Amino acid sequence: MGTDIHGFIEVKNEYIDFTEPDDDELFLRWHPACALDHLYDDRSYLAFDCLFGVRASSFEPLAAKRGFPEDASAATARAFREHGTDAHSPSWISWAELESVAWDEPAALKVYPGAFEYRRGPDGDWVWDGCGESPDRLAELTGTSPQVAARAGEHWPEGTEWLDGGRLFRISRFTRRQAVQDSSWGDVWTVMRTLAKRHGSDNVRLVVWFDN
């Protein structure tokens, strides 16, 4: 059974207008800015693991299962309640924390079973191009079976490389950037970054929960 992520980007506004007492949101420090479903529709277990310690155990997570914040906005709390007993592993992370992450450091606790693949970029540097995508070709290069090549990280030490013309295979660990890819999470980060410019990095957060 698959695991999905849900949540809201929230913003804290210290300048609350109390002239409209019938609006519950005006009395809350945190306000809903955007539902996560509008910005993120992927199911990356590496990202879930890296960010919130959910589904796998390859990373030291950034914000593992901190619980649902008691001061969440009414919209966020309502959406969380609507998932009922299916909701699990609630957590949150601020933009201040996210912008301080060393995204390019190898952060996985263990090497990935499949070999990383790189291709030459326009400037001649190696550019990451996925992992575990070509076990048949790696089997030819190593003189092993595709089954062994598919889990090369369990058979060769970290840093082992095989050159294949304009492609490079390497045994490696994921960086956080590779696990939490901008192609999937870029819109989420853009909204949070934009809100932080006005309200401050500590006053923007992503509140999440999961269901199976």
XYZ file of C-alpha atoms in Angstrom:
212
model
C 0.000 0.000 0.000
C 1.330 3.432 -0.931
C 1.898 6.380 1.383
C 0.781 9.920 0.499
C 1.625 13.277 2.044
C -0.848 16.057 2.897
C -0.571 19.413 4.585
C -0.538 23.191 4.428
C 1.965 25.969 4.137
C 1.196 28.336 7.009
C 2.278 31.882 7.738
C 2.366 33.689 11.077
C 1.160 37.276 10.933
C 1.907 39.321 14.030
C -0.266 42.216 12.786
C -3.734 40.791 13.250
C -6.830 42.904 12.688
C -9.235 42.297 15.568
C -12.049 44.383 14.086
C -13.820 41.323 12.646
C -14.540 39.097 15.665
C -16.708 36.668 13.693
C -13.747 35.426 11.682
C -12.029 32.707 13.724
C -8.878 32.925 11.603
C -8.245 36.477 12.784
C -7.586 35.237 16.314
C -5.001 32.669 15.294
C -1.298 33.357 15.059
C -0.880 30.935 12.166
C -2.869 31.267 8.955
C -3.223 28.877 5.980
C -1.390 30.082 2.890
C -1.696 27.139 0.504
C -2.649 23.472 0.626
C 0.305 21.245 -0.174
C -1.839 19.266 -2.640
C -1.931 22.344 -4.910
C 1.864 22.354 -5.233
C 3.081 18.784 -4.734
C 1.493 15.679 -6.248
C 4.370 13.194 -6.151
C 5.076 10.170 -3.958
C 8.814 10.121 -3.296
C 9.663 7.924 -0.348
C 13.246 9.195 -0.401
C 11.921 12.723 0.082
C 9.495 11.624 2.802
C 12.397 9.920 4.565
C 14.837 12.794 4.162
C 12.389 15.452 5.328
C 10.214 13.708 7.902
C 11.571 10.235 8.617
C 8.600 8.496 7.018
C 8.552 5.279 4.996
C 12.306 4.522 4.944
C 15.405 4.804 7.135
C 18.183 5.932 4.812
C 18.508 9.512 6.117
C 18.853 11.391 9.349
C 15.528 13.216 8.851
C 15.251 16.976 9.124
C 11.981 17.045 11.063
C 10.894 13.584 12.123
C 7.400 13.174 13.586
C 7.284 16.355 15.639
C 3.569 15.957 16.068
C 0.697 18.109 14.900
C 1.215 21.695 16.125
C -1.314 22.787 18.722
C -1.349 26.308 17.281
C -2.104 25.221 13.705
C -4.556 27.293 11.687
C -8.207 26.246 11.679
C -8.028 25.172 8.025
C -4.987 22.983 8.641
C -6.473 21.422 11.777
C -9.762 20.761 9.992
C -8.026 19.023 7.087
C -5.994 16.917 9.509
C -9.123 15.863 11.415
C -10.887 14.935 8.180
C -8.280 12.213 7.564
C -9.288 10.660 10.883
C -7.423 7.572 12.005
C -5.775 7.233 8.582
C -3.531 10.223 9.322
C -0.152 9.415 10.843
C 3.335 10.836 11.427
C 2.323 14.524 11.620
C 5.169 17.004 11.657
C 6.200 20.492 10.597
C 9.290 22.360 9.445
C 9.979 26.078 9.142
C 11.439 27.864 6.167
C 14.289 29.025 8.425
C 15.273 25.388 8.913
C 14.907 24.512 5.235
C 17.023 27.397 3.982
C 19.862 26.419 6.319
C 20.065 22.793 5.100
C 23.312 21.700 3.440
C 21.446 20.172 0.503
C 24.521 19.015 -1.417
C 26.206 17.078 1.369
C 25.978 13.279 1.120
C 23.367 12.763 3.794
C 22.167 9.186 3.392
C 23.127 6.863 6.220
C 24.055 4.120 3.769
C 24.899 3.794 0.094
C 22.037 3.295 -2.304
C 21.760 -0.294 -3.617
C 21.580 0.810 -7.244
C 24.523 2.547 -8.917
C 24.239 6.283 -9.510
C 24.440 7.345 -13.147
C 26.013 10.540 -14.472
C 26.266 12.042 -17.949
C 28.506 14.765 -19.316
C 26.977 18.202 -19.083
C 27.520 21.049 -21.575
C 30.554 22.224 -19.577
C 32.068 18.740 -19.460
C 31.263 18.087 -15.804
C 29.431 14.982 -14.682
C 25.717 15.642 -14.081
C 23.619 13.269 -11.991
C 21.140 11.388 -14.178
C 19.371 9.026 -11.796
C 20.210 5.772 -10.089
C 19.679 2.105 -10.764
C 18.310 2.820 -14.241
C 20.622 0.596 -16.311
C 21.427 -2.643 -14.460
C 21.766 -4.614 -17.701
C 24.520 -2.323 -18.976
C 26.253 -2.257 -15.609
C 26.148 -6.061 -15.575
C 28.046 -6.076 -18.872
C 30.656 -3.661 -17.502
C 31.178 -5.652 -14.304
C 30.841 -9.146 -15.744
C 28.022 -9.989 -13.346
C 24.304 -10.661 -13.603
C 21.662 -7.903 -13.841
C 20.446 -9.009 -10.421
C 23.852 -8.341 -8.877
C 24.270 -5.073 -10.810
C 20.852 -3.854 -9.651
C 22.181 -3.959 -6.075
C 25.737 -2.917 -6.839
C 25.940 -0.878 -3.636
C 25.839 -4.097 -1.665
C 28.748 -5.640 -3.604
C 31.245 -2.792 -4.199
C 32.523 -0.113 -1.802
C 31.364 3.492 -1.891
C 33.201 5.491 -4.548
C 33.661 2.614 -6.988
C 33.183 3.878 -10.563
C 32.751 2.444 -14.045
C 33.213 4.665 -17.096
C 30.934 3.907 -20.029
C 31.730 6.425 -22.769
C 29.706 9.533 -21.974
C 28.173 7.914 -18.912
C 29.584 7.163 -15.469
C 28.334 4.644 -12.915
C 29.253 5.270 -9.275
C 28.480 3.668 -5.925
C 27.370 6.536 -3.731
C 25.048 7.938 -1.111
C 22.214 10.317 -1.827
C 22.542 13.990 -1.099
C 19.457 15.636 0.312
C 19.058 17.568 -2.948
C 18.922 14.330 -4.921
C 16.304 12.919 -2.558
C 14.192 16.091 -2.390
C 14.296 17.129 -6.017
C 13.422 20.637 -7.178
C 11.436 19.173 -10.046
C 8.897 17.977 -7.463
C 9.379 20.336 -4.510
C 10.411 23.542 -6.284
C 6.925 25.072 -6.242
C 6.599 24.406 -2.511
C 9.929 26.097 -1.820
C 9.042 29.056 -4.063
C 5.836 29.786 -2.142
C 7.555 29.452 1.231
C 10.489 31.607 0.136
C 8.156 34.310 -1.175
C 6.146 34.404 2.054
C 9.347 34.493 4.120
C 10.501 37.653 2.341
C 7.523 39.474 3.801
C 6.881 37.703 7.094
C 10.297 36.315 8.069
C 11.764 32.838 7.730
C 10.674 31.731 11.205
C 7.099 32.759 10.451
C 6.565 30.395 7.513
C 6.225 26.647 7.999
C 5.048 23.494 6.286
C 2.709 21.309 8.359
C 2.309 17.752 7.066
C 0.822 14.343 7.797
C 0.659 11.069 5.907
C -1.803 8.306 5.119
C -1.525 4.835 3.596
